[in-house]
mmCIF file of C-alpha atoms in Angstrom:
data_model
loop_
_atom_site.group_PDB
_atom_site.id
_atom_site.type_symbol
_atom_site.label_atom_id
_atom_site.label_comp_id
_atom_site.label_asym_id
_atom_site.label_seq_id
_atom_site.Cartn_x
_atom_site.Cartn_y
_atom_site.Cartn_z
ATOM 1 C CA MET A 1 70.965 164.447 210.851
ATOM 2 C CA GLN A 2 68.615 166.323 208.531
ATOM 3 C CA ARG A 3 65.852 164.312 206.866
ATOM 4 C CA PRO A 4 65.714 164.410 203.070
ATOM 5 C CA PRO A 5 62.821 166.128 201.281
ATOM 6 C CA SER A 6 59.680 164.012 201.638
ATOM 7 C CA ARG A 7 58.966 163.736 197.895
ATOM 8 C CA LEU A 8 61.451 162.466 195.325
ATOM 9 C CA LEU A 9 61.350 162.191 191.529
ATOM 10 C CA VAL A 10 63.812 159.657 190.113
ATOM 11 C CA GLY A 11 64.533 159.875 186.388
ATOM 12 C CA VAL A 12 66.042 156.640 185.079
ATOM 13 C CA GLY A 13 67.652 155.878 181.736
ATOM 14 C CA ASN A 14 70.501 156.306 179.332
ATOM 15 C CA ILE A 15 70.136 159.549 177.377
ATOM 16 C CA LEU A 16 72.649 158.226 174.817
ATOM 17 C CA ARG A 17 70.158 155.519 173.752
ATOM 18 C CA GLY A 18 67.179 157.454 172.391
ATOM 19 C CA ASP A 19 63.903 156.611 174.121
ATOM 20 C CA ASP A 20 65.713 154.873 176.984
ATOM 21 C CA GLY A 21 66.502 158.370 178.265
ATOM 22 C CA ILE A 22 62.868 159.451 178.758
ATOM 23 C CA GLY A 23 63.153 159.305 182.558
ATOM 24 C CA VAL A 24 66.199 161.573 182.580
ATOM 25 C CA HIS A 25 64.525 164.023 180.180
ATOM 26 C CA VAL A 26 61.486 164.175 182.479
ATOM 27 C CA ALA A 27 63.698 164.699 185.542
ATOM 28 C CA HIS A 28 65.458 167.629 183.874
ATOM 29 C CA ALA A 29 62.175 169.173 182.720
ATOM 30 C CA VAL A 30 60.706 168.942 186.239
ATOM 31 C CA ALA A 31 63.908 170.221 187.863
ATOM 32 C CA SER A 32 63.771 173.313 185.648
ATOM 33 C CA ARG A 33 60.496 174.372 187.305
ATOM 34 C CA ARG A 34 59.990 176.116 190.615
ATOM 35 C CA LEU A 35 59.486 173.272 193.082
ATOM 36 C CA PRO A 36 58.452 173.182 196.737
ATOM 37 C CA ALA A 37 61.275 172.766 199.254
ATOM 38 C CA ASP A 38 60.115 169.249 200.124
ATOM 39 C CA VAL A 39 60.562 167.976 196.530
ATOM 40 C CA GLU A 40 63.876 166.676 195.225
ATOM 41 C CA VAL A 41 64.699 165.558 191.679
ATOM 42 C CA TYR A 42 67.321 162.877 191.126
ATOM 43 C CA ASP A 43 68.811 161.988 187.732
ATOM 44 C CA ALA A 44 69.624 158.326 188.362
ATOM 45 C CA GLY A 45 70.860 157.674 184.830
ATOM 46 C CA CYS A 46 71.665 153.967 184.691
ATOM 47 C CA MET A 47 72.360 153.673 188.417
ATOM 48 C CA GLY A 48 71.624 150.357 190.083
ATOM 49 C CA LEU A 49 71.246 149.181 193.645
ATOM 50 C CA GLU A 50 73.107 152.209 195.020
ATOM 51 C CA ALA A 51 69.936 154.217 194.284
ATOM 52 C CA ALA A 52 68.629 152.922 197.644
ATOM 53 C CA VAL A 53 70.539 155.756 199.321
ATOM 54 C CA TYR A 54 68.252 158.257 197.557
ATOM 55 C CA LEU A 55 65.002 156.339 198.129
ATOM 56 C CA LYS A 56 65.184 155.864 201.886
ATOM 57 C CA ASP A 57 63.043 157.855 204.311
ATOM 58 C CA ARG A 58 60.857 159.431 201.609
ATOM 59 C CA ARG A 59 57.097 159.787 201.943
ATOM 60 C CA LEU A 60 56.665 159.494 198.154
ATOM 61 C CA VAL A 61 58.978 158.373 195.362
ATOM 62 C CA VAL A 62 57.941 158.805 191.730
ATOM 63 C CA VAL A 63 60.113 156.977 189.200
ATOM 64 C CA VAL A 64 60.055 157.674 185.455
ATOM 65 C CA ASP A 65 61.633 155.100 183.176
ATOM 66 C CA SER A 66 61.297 153.476 179.791
ATOM 67 C CA ILE A 67 59.884 150.022 179.217
ATOM 68 C CA ASP A 68 59.605 147.540 176.383
ATOM 69 C CA ALA A 69 56.309 145.845 177.133
ATOM 70 C CA GLY A 70 55.324 145.274 173.515
ATOM 71 C CA ALA A 71 52.788 148.086 173.699
ATOM 72 C CA GLU A 72 52.188 150.963 171.305
ATOM 73 C CA PRO A 73 55.298 153.212 171.250
ATOM 74 C CA GLY A 74 54.781 156.203 173.530
ATOM 75 C CA GLU A 75 52.151 154.467 175.657
ATOM 76 C CA ILE A 76 52.430 155.575 179.292
ATOM 77 C CA PHE A 77 51.985 153.105 182.152
ATOM 78 C CA ARG A 78 51.427 153.931 185.827
ATOM 79 C CA LEU A 79 52.705 151.010 187.887
ATOM 80 C CA SER A 80 53.336 150.072 191.476
ATOM 81 C CA PRO A 81 56.612 148.258 192.203
ATOM 82 C CA GLU A 82 54.616 145.026 192.494
ATOM 83 C CA GLN A 83 53.100 145.568 189.037
ATOM 84 C CA LEU A 84 56.559 146.317 187.638
ATOM 85 C CA ARG A 85 58.055 143.037 188.919
ATOM 86 C CA PRO A 86 56.806 140.822 186.023
ATOM 87 C CA TYR A 87 58.277 143.226 183.463
ATOM 88 C CA LEU A 88 61.685 143.097 185.134
ATOM 89 C CA GLN A 89 61.616 139.321 185.526
ATOM 90 C CA THR A 90 60.852 138.819 181.821
ATOM 91 C CA GLY A 91 63.820 140.919 180.734
ATOM 92 C CA VAL A 92 62.014 143.931 179.308
ATOM 93 C CA SER A 93 63.976 146.361 181.464
ATOM 94 C CA LEU A 94 66.292 148.309 179.169
ATOM 95 C CA HIS A 95 69.164 148.746 181.593
ATOM 96 C CA ASP A 96 70.549 147.479 184.861
ATOM 97 C CA PHE A 97 68.482 149.617 187.243
ATOM 98 C CA HIS A 98 67.133 147.329 189.935
ATOM 99 C CA LEU A 99 64.437 149.500 191.456
ATOM 100 C CA LEU A 100 62.849 146.608 193.315
ATOM 101 C CA ASP A 101 66.186 145.580 194.827
ATOM 102 C CA ALA A 102 66.864 149.172 195.919
ATOM 103 C CA ILE A 103 63.409 149.377 197.538
ATOM 104 C CA GLU A 104 63.956 146.027 199.241
ATOM 105 C CA GLU A 105 67.262 147.268 200.631
ATOM 106 C CA THR A 106 65.504 150.285 202.191
ATOM 107 C CA ARG A 107 62.881 147.936 203.687
ATOM 108 C CA MET A 108 65.567 145.755 205.253
ATOM 109 C CA LEU A 109 67.034 148.890 206.828
ATOM 110 C CA GLY A 110 63.606 149.971 208.111
ATOM 111 C CA ARG A 111 63.787 153.100 205.946
ATOM 112 C CA ALA A 112 61.544 152.259 202.974
ATOM 113 C CA PRO A 113 59.685 155.012 201.157
ATOM 114 C CA GLY A 114 56.036 155.329 202.137
ATOM 115 C CA ARG A 115 54.763 155.015 198.557
ATOM 116 C CA VAL A 116 56.429 154.376 195.188
ATOM 117 C CA VAL A 117 54.804 155.087 191.816
ATOM 118 C CA VAL A 118 56.446 154.243 188.484
ATOM 119 C CA PHE A 119 55.608 155.931 185.196
ATOM 120 C CA ALA A 120 56.994 153.804 182.368
ATOM 121 C CA VAL A 121 56.924 154.864 178.729
ATOM 122 C CA GLN A 122 56.912 152.279 175.931
ATOM 123 C CA ILE A 123 60.013 152.750 173.806
ATOM 124 C CA ALA A 124 60.129 152.898 170.019
ATOM 125 C CA ASP A 125 63.855 153.360 169.358
ATOM 126 C CA VAL A 126 66.858 152.845 171.630
ATOM 127 C CA SER A 127 69.538 153.078 168.986
ATOM 128 C CA PRO A 128 72.500 155.370 169.771
ATOM 129 C CA GLY A 129 71.517 159.025 169.843
ATOM 130 C CA MET A 130 70.298 161.635 172.292
ATOM 131 C CA ARG A 131 66.912 162.375 170.701
ATOM 132 C CA LEU A 132 63.633 160.819 171.676
ATOM 133 C CA SER A 133 61.807 159.095 168.819
ATOM 134 C CA GLY A 134 58.856 160.633 167.000
ATOM 135 C CA ALA A 135 56.520 158.364 168.991
ATOM 136 C CA VAL A 136 57.943 159.191 172.442
ATOM 137 C CA ALA A 137 58.971 162.869 172.151
ATOM 138 C CA PRO A 138 55.365 164.129 171.966
ATOM 139 C CA LYS A 139 54.619 162.298 175.236
ATOM 140 C CA LEU A 140 57.326 164.114 177.203
ATOM 141 C CA GLU A 141 55.088 166.949 178.404
ATOM 142 C CA SER A 142 52.304 164.496 179.321
ATOM 143 C CA VAL A 143 54.726 162.500 181.464
ATOM 144 C CA VAL A 144 56.005 165.716 183.073
ATOM 145 C CA ARG A 145 52.429 166.735 183.926
ATOM 146 C CA LEU A 146 51.567 163.282 185.271
ATOM 147 C CA THR A 147 54.706 163.340 187.387
ATOM 148 C CA LEU A 148 53.955 166.788 188.787
ATOM 149 C CA ARG A 149 50.386 165.754 189.559
ATOM 150 C CA GLU A 150 51.573 162.573 191.307
ATOM 151 C CA LEU A 151 54.008 164.645 193.361
ATOM 152 C CA GLY A 152 51.132 166.917 194.356
ATOM 153 C CA ILE A 153 52.552 169.944 192.570
ATOM 154 C CA SER A 154 50.160 172.478 191.077
ATOM 155 C CA LEU A 155 49.964 172.529 187.313
ATOM 156 C CA THR A 156 49.846 176.228 186.505
ATOM 157 C CA ASP A 157 49.691 175.632 182.765
ATOM 158 C CA GLN A 158 46.789 173.163 182.849
ATOM 159 C CA THR A 159 43.410 173.454 184.533
ATOM 160 C CA THR A 160 41.735 170.803 186.646
ATOM 161 C CA ASP A 161 39.085 170.467 183.935
ATOM 162 C CA ASP A 162 41.779 169.589 181.389
ATOM 163 C CA LEU A 163 43.103 166.860 183.675
ATOM 164 C CA ALA A 164 39.617 165.503 184.361
ATOM 165 C CA SER A 165 38.920 165.209 180.629
ATOM 166 C CA GLN A 166 41.868 162.858 180.155
ATOM 167 C CA THR A 167 40.885 159.242 180.628
ATOM 168 C CA CYS A 168 42.821 156.173 181.516
ATOM 169 C CA SER A 169 42.227 152.459 181.290
ATOM 170 C CA PHE A 170 43.781 149.421 182.887
ATOM 171 C CA GLY A 171 46.060 147.265 180.796
ATOM 172 C CA ALA A 172 47.308 143.735 181.261
ATOM 173 C CA GLY A 173 48.250 142.823 184.816
ATOM 174 C CA GLY A 174 46.303 145.737 186.264
ATOM 175 C CA ALA A 175 48.795 148.344 185.053
ATOM 176 C CA GLU A 176 47.170 151.677 184.442
ATOM 177 C CA VAL A 177 47.635 152.620 180.796
ATOM 178 C CA LEU A 178 47.471 156.344 180.158
ATOM 179 C CA PRO A 179 46.717 156.879 176.449
ATOM 180 C CA TRP A 180 47.148 160.654 176.266
ATOM 181 C CA GLU A 181 48.049 162.324 173.027
#
């Protein structure tokens, strides 16, 4: 049996609900680029526990999703699954994607991903519609770049100096808040 590519991007969300679709938009933007053979992009949409099938046996999984953490709309968070847990337990998840349950299922099978990183973008508007809000749309390219960097993919349209000039801080609960314009 052939092993899956070692790096996986999972875009989560409902593109019919405005900002909730940010993860899917990022997945499509990344998939449109030339990617190394060991990188796979998965549009999970609103998939739930069955996502475990796609997570297992990966060296790195990067998830992009929306969040309602009461932060400034468009704010980007970099979270570990453990840091994400309080947000899910307080009901700020916008859909029924149970990332932590899917990861736990892979652990029980002895096939957990080596590392999981979640980029979550604070929503502004999840009313019906396929467009990202004015607060979230301008962050799309930043999230794409962060995702590519996390996956270890060269950013041909941005220099290392540009990346180094962008700063980050740590928000509540140790989540890394990435306030890029």
